[in-house]
PDB file of C-alpha atoms in Angstrom:
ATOM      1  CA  UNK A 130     -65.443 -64.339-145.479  1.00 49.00           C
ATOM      2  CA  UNK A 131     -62.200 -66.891-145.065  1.00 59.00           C
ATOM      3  CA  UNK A 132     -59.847 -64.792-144.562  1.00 57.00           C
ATOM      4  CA  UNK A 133     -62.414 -62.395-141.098  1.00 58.00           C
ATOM      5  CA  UNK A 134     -62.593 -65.909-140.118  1.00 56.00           C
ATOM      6  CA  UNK A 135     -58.549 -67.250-140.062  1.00 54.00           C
ATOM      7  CA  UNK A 136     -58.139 -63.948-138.507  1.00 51.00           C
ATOM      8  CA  UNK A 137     -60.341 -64.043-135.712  1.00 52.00           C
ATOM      9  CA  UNK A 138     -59.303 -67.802-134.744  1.00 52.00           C
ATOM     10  CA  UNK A 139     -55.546 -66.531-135.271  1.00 51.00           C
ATOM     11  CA  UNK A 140     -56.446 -63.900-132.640  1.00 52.00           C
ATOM     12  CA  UNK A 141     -58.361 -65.923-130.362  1.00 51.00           C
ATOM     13  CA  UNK A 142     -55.428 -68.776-130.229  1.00 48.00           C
ATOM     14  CA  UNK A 143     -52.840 -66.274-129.686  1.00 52.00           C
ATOM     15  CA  UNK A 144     -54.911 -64.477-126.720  1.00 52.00           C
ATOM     16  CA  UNK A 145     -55.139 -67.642-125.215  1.00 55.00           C
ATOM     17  CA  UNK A 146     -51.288 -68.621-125.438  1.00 51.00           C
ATOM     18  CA  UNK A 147     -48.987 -68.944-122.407  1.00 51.00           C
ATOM     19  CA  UNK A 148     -46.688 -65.652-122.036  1.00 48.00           C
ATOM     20  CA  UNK A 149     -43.576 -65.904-121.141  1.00 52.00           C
ATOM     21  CA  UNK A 150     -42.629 -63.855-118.328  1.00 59.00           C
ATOM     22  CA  UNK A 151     -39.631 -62.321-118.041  1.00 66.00           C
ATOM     23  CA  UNK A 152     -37.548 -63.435-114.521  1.00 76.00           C
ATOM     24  CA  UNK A 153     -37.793 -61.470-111.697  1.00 87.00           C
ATOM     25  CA  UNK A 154     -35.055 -58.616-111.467  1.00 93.00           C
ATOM     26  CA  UNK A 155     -31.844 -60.024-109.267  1.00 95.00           C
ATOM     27  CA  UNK A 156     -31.405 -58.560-106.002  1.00 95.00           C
ATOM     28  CA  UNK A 157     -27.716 -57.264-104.797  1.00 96.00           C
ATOM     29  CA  UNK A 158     -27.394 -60.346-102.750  1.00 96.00           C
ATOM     30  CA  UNK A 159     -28.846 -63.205-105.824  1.00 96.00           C
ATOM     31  CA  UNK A 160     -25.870 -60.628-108.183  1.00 97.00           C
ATOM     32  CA  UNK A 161     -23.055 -61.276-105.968  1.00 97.00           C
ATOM     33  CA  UNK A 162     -23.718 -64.476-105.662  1.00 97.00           C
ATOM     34  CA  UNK A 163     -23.944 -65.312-109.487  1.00 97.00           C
ATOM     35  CA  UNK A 164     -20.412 -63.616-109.661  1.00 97.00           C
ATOM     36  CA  UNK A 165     -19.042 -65.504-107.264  1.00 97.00           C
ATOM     37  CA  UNK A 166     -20.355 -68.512-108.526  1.00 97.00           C
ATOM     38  CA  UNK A 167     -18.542 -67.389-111.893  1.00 96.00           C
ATOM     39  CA  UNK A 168     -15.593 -67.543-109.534  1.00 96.00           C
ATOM     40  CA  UNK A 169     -14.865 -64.404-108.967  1.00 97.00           C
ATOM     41  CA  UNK A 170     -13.762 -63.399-105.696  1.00 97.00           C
ATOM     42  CA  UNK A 171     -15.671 -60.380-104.363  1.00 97.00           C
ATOM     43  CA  UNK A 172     -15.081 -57.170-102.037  1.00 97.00           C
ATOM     44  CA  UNK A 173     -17.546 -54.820-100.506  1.00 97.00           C
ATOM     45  CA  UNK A 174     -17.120 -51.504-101.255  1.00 96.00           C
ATOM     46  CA  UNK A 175     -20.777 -50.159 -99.595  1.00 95.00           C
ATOM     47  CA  UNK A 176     -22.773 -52.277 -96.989  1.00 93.00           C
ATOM     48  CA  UNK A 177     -25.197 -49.516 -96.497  1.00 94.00           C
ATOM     49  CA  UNK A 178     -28.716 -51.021 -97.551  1.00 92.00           C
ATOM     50  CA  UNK A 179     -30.221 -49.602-100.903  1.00 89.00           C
ATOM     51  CA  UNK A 180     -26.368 -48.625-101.919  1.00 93.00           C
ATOM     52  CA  UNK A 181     -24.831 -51.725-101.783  1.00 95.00           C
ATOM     53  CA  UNK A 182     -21.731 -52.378-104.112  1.00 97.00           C
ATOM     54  CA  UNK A 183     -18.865 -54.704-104.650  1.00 97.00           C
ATOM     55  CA  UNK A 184     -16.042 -54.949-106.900  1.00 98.00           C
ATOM     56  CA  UNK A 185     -13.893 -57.478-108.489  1.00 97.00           C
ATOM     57  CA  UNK A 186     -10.576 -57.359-110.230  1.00 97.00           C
ATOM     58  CA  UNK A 187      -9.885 -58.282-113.696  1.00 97.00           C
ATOM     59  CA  UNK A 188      -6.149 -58.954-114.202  1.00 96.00           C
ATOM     60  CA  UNK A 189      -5.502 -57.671-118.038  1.00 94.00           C
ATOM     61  CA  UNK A 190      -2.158 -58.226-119.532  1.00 93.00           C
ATOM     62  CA  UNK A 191      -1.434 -54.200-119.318  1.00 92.00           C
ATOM     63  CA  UNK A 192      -2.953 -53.917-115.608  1.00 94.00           C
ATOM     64  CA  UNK A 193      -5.740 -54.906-113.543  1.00 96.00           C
ATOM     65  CA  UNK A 194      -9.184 -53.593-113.715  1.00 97.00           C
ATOM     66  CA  UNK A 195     -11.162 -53.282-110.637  1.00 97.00           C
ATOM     67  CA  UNK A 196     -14.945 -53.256-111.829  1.00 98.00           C
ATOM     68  CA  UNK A 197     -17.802 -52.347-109.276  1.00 98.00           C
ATOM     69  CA  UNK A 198     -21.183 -53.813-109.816  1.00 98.00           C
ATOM     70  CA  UNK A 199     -24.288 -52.727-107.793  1.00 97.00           C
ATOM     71  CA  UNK A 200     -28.360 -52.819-108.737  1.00 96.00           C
ATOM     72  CA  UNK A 201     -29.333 -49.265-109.417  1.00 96.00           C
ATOM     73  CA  UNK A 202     -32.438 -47.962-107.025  1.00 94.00           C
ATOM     74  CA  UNK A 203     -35.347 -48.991-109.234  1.00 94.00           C
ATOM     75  CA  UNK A 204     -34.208 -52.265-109.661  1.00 94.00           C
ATOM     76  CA  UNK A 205     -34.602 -52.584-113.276  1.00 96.00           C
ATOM     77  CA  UNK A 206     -30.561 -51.990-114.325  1.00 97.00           C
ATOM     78  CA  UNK A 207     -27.539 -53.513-112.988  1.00 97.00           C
ATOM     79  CA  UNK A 208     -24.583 -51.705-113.375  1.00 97.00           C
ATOM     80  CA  UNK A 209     -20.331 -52.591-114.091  1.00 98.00           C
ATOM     81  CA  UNK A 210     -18.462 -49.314-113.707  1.00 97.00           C
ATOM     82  CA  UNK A 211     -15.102 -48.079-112.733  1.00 97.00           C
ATOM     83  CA  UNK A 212     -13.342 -45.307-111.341  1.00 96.00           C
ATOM     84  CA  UNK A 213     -10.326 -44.161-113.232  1.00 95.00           C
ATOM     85  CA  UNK A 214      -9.086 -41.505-111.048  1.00 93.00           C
ATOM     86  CA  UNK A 215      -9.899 -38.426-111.415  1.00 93.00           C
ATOM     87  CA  UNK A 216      -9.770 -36.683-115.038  1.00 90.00           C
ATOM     88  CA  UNK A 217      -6.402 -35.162-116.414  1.00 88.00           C
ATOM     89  CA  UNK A 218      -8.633 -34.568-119.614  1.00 89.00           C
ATOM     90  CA  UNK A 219      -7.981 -31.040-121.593  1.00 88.00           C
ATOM     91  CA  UNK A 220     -10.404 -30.082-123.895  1.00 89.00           C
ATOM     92  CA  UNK A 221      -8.204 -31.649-127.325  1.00 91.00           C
ATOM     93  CA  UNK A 222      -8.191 -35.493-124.497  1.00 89.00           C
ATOM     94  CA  UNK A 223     -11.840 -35.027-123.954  1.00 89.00           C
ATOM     95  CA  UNK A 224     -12.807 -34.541-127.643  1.00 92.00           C
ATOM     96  CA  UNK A 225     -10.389 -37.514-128.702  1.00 91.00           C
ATOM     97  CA  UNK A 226     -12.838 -39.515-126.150  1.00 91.00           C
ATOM     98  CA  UNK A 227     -15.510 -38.937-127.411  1.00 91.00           C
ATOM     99  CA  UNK A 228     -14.834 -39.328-131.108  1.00 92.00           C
ATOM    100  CA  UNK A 229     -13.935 -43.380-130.216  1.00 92.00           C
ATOM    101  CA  UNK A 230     -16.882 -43.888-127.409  1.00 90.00           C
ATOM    102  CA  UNK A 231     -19.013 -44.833-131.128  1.00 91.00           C
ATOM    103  CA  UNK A 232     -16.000 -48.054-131.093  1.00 93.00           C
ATOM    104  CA  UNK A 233     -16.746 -49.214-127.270  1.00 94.00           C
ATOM    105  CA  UNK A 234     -20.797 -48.654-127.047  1.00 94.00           C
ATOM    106  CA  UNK A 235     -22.489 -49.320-125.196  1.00 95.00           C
ATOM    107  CA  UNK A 236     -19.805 -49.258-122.499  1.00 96.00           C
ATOM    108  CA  UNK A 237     -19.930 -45.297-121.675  1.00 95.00           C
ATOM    109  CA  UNK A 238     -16.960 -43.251-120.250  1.00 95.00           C
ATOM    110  CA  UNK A 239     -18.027 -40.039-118.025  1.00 94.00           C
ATOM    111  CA  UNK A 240     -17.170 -37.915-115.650  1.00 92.00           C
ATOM    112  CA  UNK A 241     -18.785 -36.420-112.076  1.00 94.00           C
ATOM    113  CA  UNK A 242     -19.121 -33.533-110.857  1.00 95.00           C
ATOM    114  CA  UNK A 243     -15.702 -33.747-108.749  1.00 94.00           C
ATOM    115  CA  UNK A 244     -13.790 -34.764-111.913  1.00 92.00           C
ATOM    116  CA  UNK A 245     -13.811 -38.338-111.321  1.00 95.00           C
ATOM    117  CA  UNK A 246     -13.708 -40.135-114.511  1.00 94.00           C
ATOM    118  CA  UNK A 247     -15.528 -43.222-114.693  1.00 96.00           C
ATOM    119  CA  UNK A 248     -16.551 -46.043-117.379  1.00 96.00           C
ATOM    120  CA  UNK A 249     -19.108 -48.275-117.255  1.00 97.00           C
ATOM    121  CA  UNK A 250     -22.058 -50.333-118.904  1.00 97.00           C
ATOM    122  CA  UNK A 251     -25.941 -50.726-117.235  1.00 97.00           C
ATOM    123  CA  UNK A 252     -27.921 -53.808-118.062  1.00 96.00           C
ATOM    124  CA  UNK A 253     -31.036 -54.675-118.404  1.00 96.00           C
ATOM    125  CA  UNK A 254     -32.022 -56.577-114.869  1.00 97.00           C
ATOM    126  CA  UNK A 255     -34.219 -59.647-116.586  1.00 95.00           C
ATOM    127  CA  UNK A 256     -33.491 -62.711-117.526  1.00 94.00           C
ATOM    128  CA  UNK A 257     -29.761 -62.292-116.473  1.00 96.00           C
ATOM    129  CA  UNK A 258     -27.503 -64.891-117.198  1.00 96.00           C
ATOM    130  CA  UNK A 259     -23.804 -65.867-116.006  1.00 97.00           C
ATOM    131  CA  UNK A 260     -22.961 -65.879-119.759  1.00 97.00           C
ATOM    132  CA  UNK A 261     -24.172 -62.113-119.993  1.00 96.00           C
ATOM    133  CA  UNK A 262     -22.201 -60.539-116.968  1.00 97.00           C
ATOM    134  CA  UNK A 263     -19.073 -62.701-118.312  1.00 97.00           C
ATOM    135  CA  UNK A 264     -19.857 -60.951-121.052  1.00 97.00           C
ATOM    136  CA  UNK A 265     -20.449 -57.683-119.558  1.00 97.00           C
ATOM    137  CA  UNK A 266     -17.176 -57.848-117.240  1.00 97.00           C
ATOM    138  CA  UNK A 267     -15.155 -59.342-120.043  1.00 97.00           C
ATOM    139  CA  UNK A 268     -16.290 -55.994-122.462  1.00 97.00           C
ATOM    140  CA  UNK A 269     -15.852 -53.144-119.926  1.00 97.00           C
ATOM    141  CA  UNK A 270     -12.378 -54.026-118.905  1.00 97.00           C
ATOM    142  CA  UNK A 271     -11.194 -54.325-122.623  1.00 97.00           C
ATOM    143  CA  UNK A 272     -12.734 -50.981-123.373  1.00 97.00           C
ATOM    144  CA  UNK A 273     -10.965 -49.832-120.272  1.00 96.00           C
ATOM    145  CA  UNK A 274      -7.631 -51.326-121.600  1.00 96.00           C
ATOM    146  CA  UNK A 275      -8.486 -50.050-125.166  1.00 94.00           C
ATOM    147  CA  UNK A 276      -8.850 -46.331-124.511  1.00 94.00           C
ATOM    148  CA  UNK A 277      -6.435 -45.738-121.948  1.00 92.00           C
ATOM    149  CA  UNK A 278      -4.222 -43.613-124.609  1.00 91.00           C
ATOM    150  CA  UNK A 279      -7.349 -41.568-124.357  1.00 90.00           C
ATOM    151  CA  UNK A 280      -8.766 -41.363-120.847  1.00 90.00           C
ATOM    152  CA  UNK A 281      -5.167 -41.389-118.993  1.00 87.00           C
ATOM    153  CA  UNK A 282      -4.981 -37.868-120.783  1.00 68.00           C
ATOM    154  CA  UNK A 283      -1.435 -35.884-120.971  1.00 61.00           C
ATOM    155  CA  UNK A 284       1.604 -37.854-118.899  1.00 58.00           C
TER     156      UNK A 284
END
């Protein structure tokens, strides 16, 4: 009869604890703003409202990487991507790719329907931190520098 009786206190305390809510998600303008504030210097790429987008450089040692960032339509991912121009890949380039993407997850490489090839990473939008897009910037332009053997495709 102890042990029904722990248990049922147990569950009583721990229905009656404070939850911790997760932040609200950050809106395009409350992103931007934390990258700036990281000191990043910022340039619209869309304007139009609910497609809203900026980008930022990262200067690399082998060449710059311009990242875009923009909160995807149901609020609940934020996403760092790039556009690498569009896809020399042959079949032998595109297999190479894929065989290292299991090195750079979860950054993701891909490509569109018009042969633009692109790389990027979505995060979750909660509880975001300046310390997790530094991360997030920091990772997807290393990846970027890391696999350009790959995703430059035949000189």
């Amino acid at each position: 009869m102890r042990i029904p009786g722990h248990a049922a206190l147990a569950a009583a305390v721990i229905a009656f604890m404070p939850m911790t809510a997760a932040a609200d998600p950050l809106t395009y303008a409350e992103l931007k703003a934390m990258v700036e504030g990281m000191g990043h210097v910022t340039k619209d790429i869309s304007t139009t409202p609910g497609e809203e987008k900026f980008e930022l450089v990262v200067a690399t040692d082998q060449f710059d990487v311009p990242l875009g960032f923009d909160v995807s339509k149901s609020k609940r991912f934020i996403w760092c991507t790039a556009f690498l121009g569009k896809s020399t890949l042959d079949g032998e380039g595109a297999l190479a790719l894929l065989k290292r993407l299991g090195g750079v997850q979860p950054t993701s490489f891909w490509m569109t329907e018009n042969d633009d090839l692109k790389v990027g990473m979505a995060i979750d939008n909660r509880d975001v931190t300046p310390a997790h897009l530094k991360y997030v910037i920091e990772k997807v332009a290393k990846d970027v520098v890391s696999m350009v053997d790959v995703w430059q495709g035949p000189q």
